[in-house]
């Protein structure tokens, strides 16, 4: 159901962007076309009460229509704007790829894990130690090789030494540390109010 809703939202967003861009194109073409309506260039100048800007706009439009460096720069600017719009549409519609942690690499296949469940597993293991009052883990997968970097922040009581807490974290991570290439960095923090 969620996948269907996501697809529907993407299609509706694409349709709304398309309608908006076509409406903007229609207004731009009507403005450049001349005439005496509200969407014509003289009509827009009347609406903003800027008759003195009419001559400057006329000179600019004449320079854009003529051959030369101004026309070339205008064409390049328009092409760059269209390219930027296409890139924004592609970036909006392309799904974001989740970075997975490769834990083991075999000829039969790879053992992969998502970052959040691996962080939750590590946090649950670390919090089993008596020396630790709480923990938080961040997982960063390696790009080329199997494994990940774990940044563990362990909360401790004031009477516990940081070395004891680090040893306890290392001891609790022993079941997964030997099988998977995980590099851990442990920081400790004194929890206020806990003795």
mmCIF file of C-alpha atoms in Angstrom:
data_model
loop_
_atom_site.group_PDB
_atom_site.id
_atom_site.type_symbol
_atom_site.label_atom_id
_atom_site.label_comp_id
_atom_site.label_asym_id
_atom_site.label_seq_id
_atom_site.Cartn_x
_atom_site.Cartn_y
_atom_site.Cartn_z
ATOM 1 C CA UNK A 1 0.000 0.000 0.000
ATOM 2 C CA UNK A 2 2.806 2.406 0.899
ATOM 3 C CA UNK A 3 4.554 1.681 -2.392
ATOM 4 C CA UNK A 4 1.351 2.488 -4.261
ATOM 5 C CA UNK A 5 0.957 5.762 -2.367
ATOM 6 C CA UNK A 6 4.584 6.711 -3.001
ATOM 7 C CA UNK A 7 4.151 6.022 -6.717
ATOM 8 C CA UNK A 8 0.945 8.078 -6.754
ATOM 9 C CA UNK A 9 2.653 11.003 -5.007
ATOM 10 C CA UNK A 10 5.532 10.926 -7.474
ATOM 11 C CA UNK A 11 3.191 10.853 -10.470
ATOM 12 C CA UNK A 12 1.092 13.709 -9.057
ATOM 13 C CA UNK A 13 4.190 15.770 -8.274
ATOM 14 C CA UNK A 14 5.478 15.203 -11.796
ATOM 15 C CA UNK A 15 2.110 16.181 -13.309
ATOM 16 C CA UNK A 16 1.892 19.321 -11.167
ATOM 17 C CA UNK A 17 5.423 20.347 -12.125
ATOM 18 C CA UNK A 18 4.609 19.738 -15.785
ATOM 19 C CA UNK A 19 1.404 21.798 -15.602
ATOM 20 C CA UNK A 20 3.222 24.590 -13.769
ATOM 21 C CA UNK A 21 6.044 24.667 -16.308
ATOM 22 C CA UNK A 22 3.588 24.671 -19.234
ATOM 23 C CA UNK A 23 1.632 27.524 -17.634
ATOM 24 C CA UNK A 24 4.851 29.483 -17.158
ATOM 25 C CA UNK A 25 5.822 28.819 -20.763
ATOM 26 C CA UNK A 26 2.397 30.001 -21.959
ATOM 27 C CA UNK A 27 2.656 33.218 -19.932
ATOM 28 C CA UNK A 28 6.194 33.820 -21.220
ATOM 29 C CA UNK A 29 5.139 33.306 -24.837
ATOM 30 C CA UNK A 30 2.095 35.542 -24.401
ATOM 31 C CA UNK A 31 4.241 38.232 -22.786
ATOM 32 C CA UNK A 32 6.849 38.161 -25.523
ATOM 33 C CA UNK A 33 4.197 38.091 -28.244
ATOM 34 C CA UNK A 34 3.052 41.643 -27.653
ATOM 35 C CA UNK A 35 -0.588 42.727 -27.828
ATOM 36 C CA UNK A 36 -2.651 44.742 -25.381
ATOM 37 C CA UNK A 37 -3.970 42.133 -22.891
ATOM 38 C CA UNK A 38 -2.971 41.764 -19.273
ATOM 39 C CA UNK A 39 -0.404 39.098 -20.101
ATOM 40 C CA UNK A 40 1.240 41.130 -22.822
ATOM 41 C CA UNK A 41 4.414 43.025 -22.102
ATOM 42 C CA UNK A 42 2.755 46.463 -22.281
ATOM 43 C CA UNK A 43 -0.118 45.209 -20.092
ATOM 44 C CA UNK A 44 2.298 43.970 -17.439
ATOM 45 C CA UNK A 45 4.111 47.303 -17.510
ATOM 46 C CA UNK A 46 0.792 49.085 -16.968
ATOM 47 C CA UNK A 47 -0.006 46.825 -14.005
ATOM 48 C CA UNK A 48 3.257 47.656 -12.224
ATOM 49 C CA UNK A 49 3.036 51.353 -13.169
ATOM 50 C CA UNK A 50 6.418 51.427 -14.831
ATOM 51 C CA UNK A 51 6.096 53.208 -18.174
ATOM 52 C CA UNK A 52 9.691 54.405 -17.883
ATOM 53 C CA UNK A 53 10.897 50.789 -17.949
ATOM 54 C CA UNK A 54 9.210 50.222 -21.337
ATOM 55 C CA UNK A 55 12.099 51.705 -23.310
ATOM 56 C CA UNK A 56 14.707 49.660 -21.424
ATOM 57 C CA UNK A 57 12.745 46.458 -21.957
ATOM 58 C CA UNK A 58 12.291 47.284 -25.636
ATOM 59 C CA UNK A 59 16.056 47.793 -26.013
ATOM 60 C CA UNK A 60 16.767 44.527 -24.193
ATOM 61 C CA UNK A 61 14.314 42.573 -26.356
ATOM 62 C CA UNK A 62 15.768 44.124 -29.493
ATOM 63 C CA UNK A 63 19.273 43.157 -28.354
ATOM 64 C CA UNK A 64 18.135 39.603 -27.609
ATOM 65 C CA UNK A 65 16.455 39.255 -31.002
ATOM 66 C CA UNK A 66 19.468 40.638 -32.876
ATOM 67 C CA UNK A 67 22.531 38.631 -33.780
ATOM 68 C CA UNK A 68 25.565 39.066 -31.570
ATOM 69 C CA UNK A 69 26.986 38.292 -28.152
ATOM 70 C CA UNK A 70 23.819 39.258 -26.208
ATOM 71 C CA UNK A 71 21.689 36.847 -28.241
ATOM 72 C CA UNK A 72 24.256 34.083 -27.801
ATOM 73 C CA UNK A 73 24.421 34.665 -24.031
ATOM 74 C CA UNK A 74 20.619 34.658 -23.822
ATOM 75 C CA UNK A 75 20.397 31.382 -25.736
ATOM 76 C CA UNK A 76 23.062 29.801 -23.518
ATOM 77 C CA UNK A 77 21.287 31.039 -20.381
ATOM 78 C CA UNK A 78 17.970 29.613 -21.600
ATOM 79 C CA UNK A 79 19.587 26.273 -22.421
ATOM 80 C CA UNK A 80 21.244 26.206 -18.985
ATOM 81 C CA UNK A 81 17.887 26.913 -17.308
ATOM 82 C CA UNK A 82 16.215 24.086 -19.243
ATOM 83 C CA UNK A 83 19.075 21.716 -18.361
ATOM 84 C CA UNK A 84 18.837 22.707 -14.682
ATOM 85 C CA UNK A 85 15.085 22.019 -14.750
ATOM 86 C CA UNK A 86 15.618 18.595 -16.304
ATOM 87 C CA UNK A 87 18.288 17.753 -13.710
ATOM 88 C CA UNK A 88 15.964 18.813 -10.887
ATOM 89 C CA UNK A 89 13.197 16.613 -12.311
ATOM 90 C CA UNK A 90 15.562 13.649 -12.605
ATOM 91 C CA UNK A 91 16.821 14.202 -9.062
ATOM 92 C CA UNK A 92 13.266 14.419 -7.749
ATOM 93 C CA UNK A 93 12.024 11.296 -9.498
ATOM 94 C CA UNK A 94 15.071 9.080 -8.964
ATOM 95 C CA UNK A 95 14.767 6.982 -5.806
ATOM 96 C CA UNK A 96 17.483 7.367 -3.208
ATOM 97 C CA UNK A 97 19.656 4.295 -2.887
ATOM 98 C CA UNK A 98 20.147 3.066 0.635
ATOM 99 C CA UNK A 99 23.746 2.345 1.564
ATOM 100 C CA UNK A 100 23.979 -1.145 2.980
ATOM 101 C CA UNK A 101 26.767 -2.553 5.111
ATOM 102 C CA UNK A 102 28.522 -5.561 3.582
ATOM 103 C CA UNK A 103 29.288 -7.835 6.514
ATOM 104 C CA UNK A 104 30.638 -10.870 4.650
ATOM 105 C CA UNK A 105 31.642 -11.444 1.055
ATOM 106 C CA UNK A 106 31.528 -14.987 -0.348
ATOM 107 C CA UNK A 107 31.412 -16.527 -3.801
ATOM 108 C CA UNK A 108 27.830 -17.644 -3.072
ATOM 109 C CA UNK A 109 26.716 -14.128 -2.195
ATOM 110 C CA UNK A 110 27.088 -11.247 0.201
ATOM 111 C CA UNK A 111 25.706 -10.810 3.697
ATOM 112 C CA UNK A 112 24.298 -7.286 3.875
ATOM 113 C CA UNK A 113 22.727 -5.312 6.702
ATOM 114 C CA UNK A 114 20.890 -2.044 6.905
ATOM 115 C CA UNK A 115 22.518 0.668 8.952
ATOM 116 C CA UNK A 116 19.761 1.271 11.493
ATOM 117 C CA UNK A 117 19.172 -2.377 12.511
ATOM 118 C CA UNK A 118 22.937 -2.891 12.812
ATOM 119 C CA UNK A 119 23.147 0.182 15.053
ATOM 120 C CA UNK A 120 20.236 -1.099 17.140
ATOM 121 C CA UNK A 121 21.883 -4.516 17.482
ATOM 122 C CA UNK A 122 25.152 -2.943 18.566
ATOM 123 C CA UNK A 123 23.403 -0.640 21.044
ATOM 124 C CA UNK A 124 21.467 -3.558 22.548
ATOM 125 C CA UNK A 125 24.664 -5.554 22.987
ATOM 126 C CA UNK A 126 26.544 -2.638 24.536
ATOM 127 C CA UNK A 127 23.756 -1.790 26.985
ATOM 128 C CA UNK A 128 23.956 -5.288 28.503
ATOM 129 C CA UNK A 129 27.118 -4.349 30.376
ATOM 130 C CA UNK A 130 26.653 -3.331 34.017
ATOM 131 C CA UNK A 131 29.065 -0.422 33.656
ATOM 132 C CA UNK A 132 26.959 1.270 30.993
ATOM 133 C CA UNK A 133 23.797 3.285 31.644
ATOM 134 C CA UNK A 134 22.962 3.945 28.004
ATOM 135 C CA UNK A 135 24.518 3.941 24.572
ATOM 136 C CA UNK A 136 24.145 5.364 21.122
ATOM 137 C CA UNK A 137 25.676 3.896 17.980
ATOM 138 C CA UNK A 138 26.238 5.382 14.547
ATOM 139 C CA UNK A 139 27.119 3.130 11.621
ATOM 140 C CA UNK A 140 29.050 4.258 8.547
ATOM 141 C CA UNK A 141 29.559 1.614 5.869
ATOM 142 C CA UNK A 142 32.880 1.364 4.100
ATOM 143 C CA UNK A 143 32.669 2.244 0.448
ATOM 144 C CA UNK A 144 34.876 -0.306 -1.255
ATOM 145 C CA UNK A 145 35.561 -3.067 1.266
ATOM 146 C CA UNK A 146 33.257 -5.106 3.468
ATOM 147 C CA UNK A 147 32.676 -3.759 6.945
ATOM 148 C CA UNK A 148 31.689 -0.581 8.709
ATOM 149 C CA UNK A 149 32.864 1.990 11.207
ATOM 150 C CA UNK A 150 30.929 2.037 14.466
ATOM 151 C CA UNK A 151 30.938 5.155 16.618
ATOM 152 C CA UNK A 152 29.676 4.213 20.045
ATOM 153 C CA UNK A 153 28.902 6.733 22.760
ATOM 154 C CA UNK A 154 28.513 4.973 26.099
ATOM 155 C CA UNK A 155 26.995 6.728 29.102
ATOM 156 C CA UNK A 156 28.596 5.800 32.414
ATOM 157 C CA UNK A 157 28.309 6.598 36.075
ATOM 158 C CA UNK A 158 30.827 9.036 37.514
ATOM 159 C CA UNK A 159 32.534 6.370 39.621
ATOM 160 C CA UNK A 160 33.248 4.160 36.576
ATOM 161 C CA UNK A 161 36.491 4.794 34.744
ATOM 162 C CA UNK A 162 36.465 5.291 30.967
ATOM 163 C CA UNK A 163 38.886 2.388 30.512
ATOM 164 C CA UNK A 164 36.537 0.014 32.356
ATOM 165 C CA UNK A 165 33.644 1.132 30.164
ATOM 166 C CA UNK A 166 35.675 0.691 26.970
ATOM 167 C CA UNK A 167 36.694 -2.793 28.090
ATOM 168 C CA UNK A 168 33.055 -3.646 28.830
ATOM 169 C CA UNK A 169 31.946 -2.412 25.396
ATOM 170 C CA UNK A 170 34.665 -4.454 23.703
ATOM 171 C CA UNK A 171 33.667 -7.510 25.729
ATOM 172 C CA UNK A 172 29.974 -7.162 24.818
ATOM 173 C CA UNK A 173 30.756 -6.693 21.108
ATOM 174 C CA UNK A 174 32.926 -9.821 20.990
ATOM 175 C CA UNK A 175 30.170 -12.061 19.477
ATOM 176 C CA UNK A 176 29.892 -9.921 16.349
ATOM 177 C CA UNK A 177 33.324 -8.324 16.238
ATOM 178 C CA UNK A 178 35.152 -11.535 15.357
ATOM 179 C CA UNK A 179 32.856 -12.512 12.480
ATOM 180 C CA UNK A 180 32.340 -9.140 10.832
ATOM 181 C CA UNK A 181 34.940 -6.514 9.860
ATOM 182 C CA UNK A 182 33.769 -3.744 12.176
ATOM 183 C CA UNK A 183 36.020 -0.938 13.344
ATOM 184 C CA UNK A 184 34.773 0.551 16.590
ATOM 185 C CA UNK A 185 35.456 3.921 18.134
ATOM 186 C CA UNK A 186 34.211 4.227 21.690
ATOM 187 C CA UNK A 187 33.560 7.488 23.533
ATOM 188 C CA UNK A 188 32.346 7.658 27.085
ATOM 189 C CA UNK A 189 30.274 10.291 28.783
ATOM 190 C CA UNK A 190 29.360 10.757 32.418
ATOM 191 C CA UNK A 191 25.624 10.594 32.962
ATOM 192 C CA UNK A 192 24.502 13.228 35.433
ATOM 193 C CA UNK A 193 22.441 12.109 38.386
ATOM 194 C CA UNK A 194 23.387 8.431 38.135
ATOM 195 C CA UNK A 195 25.755 6.935 40.684
#
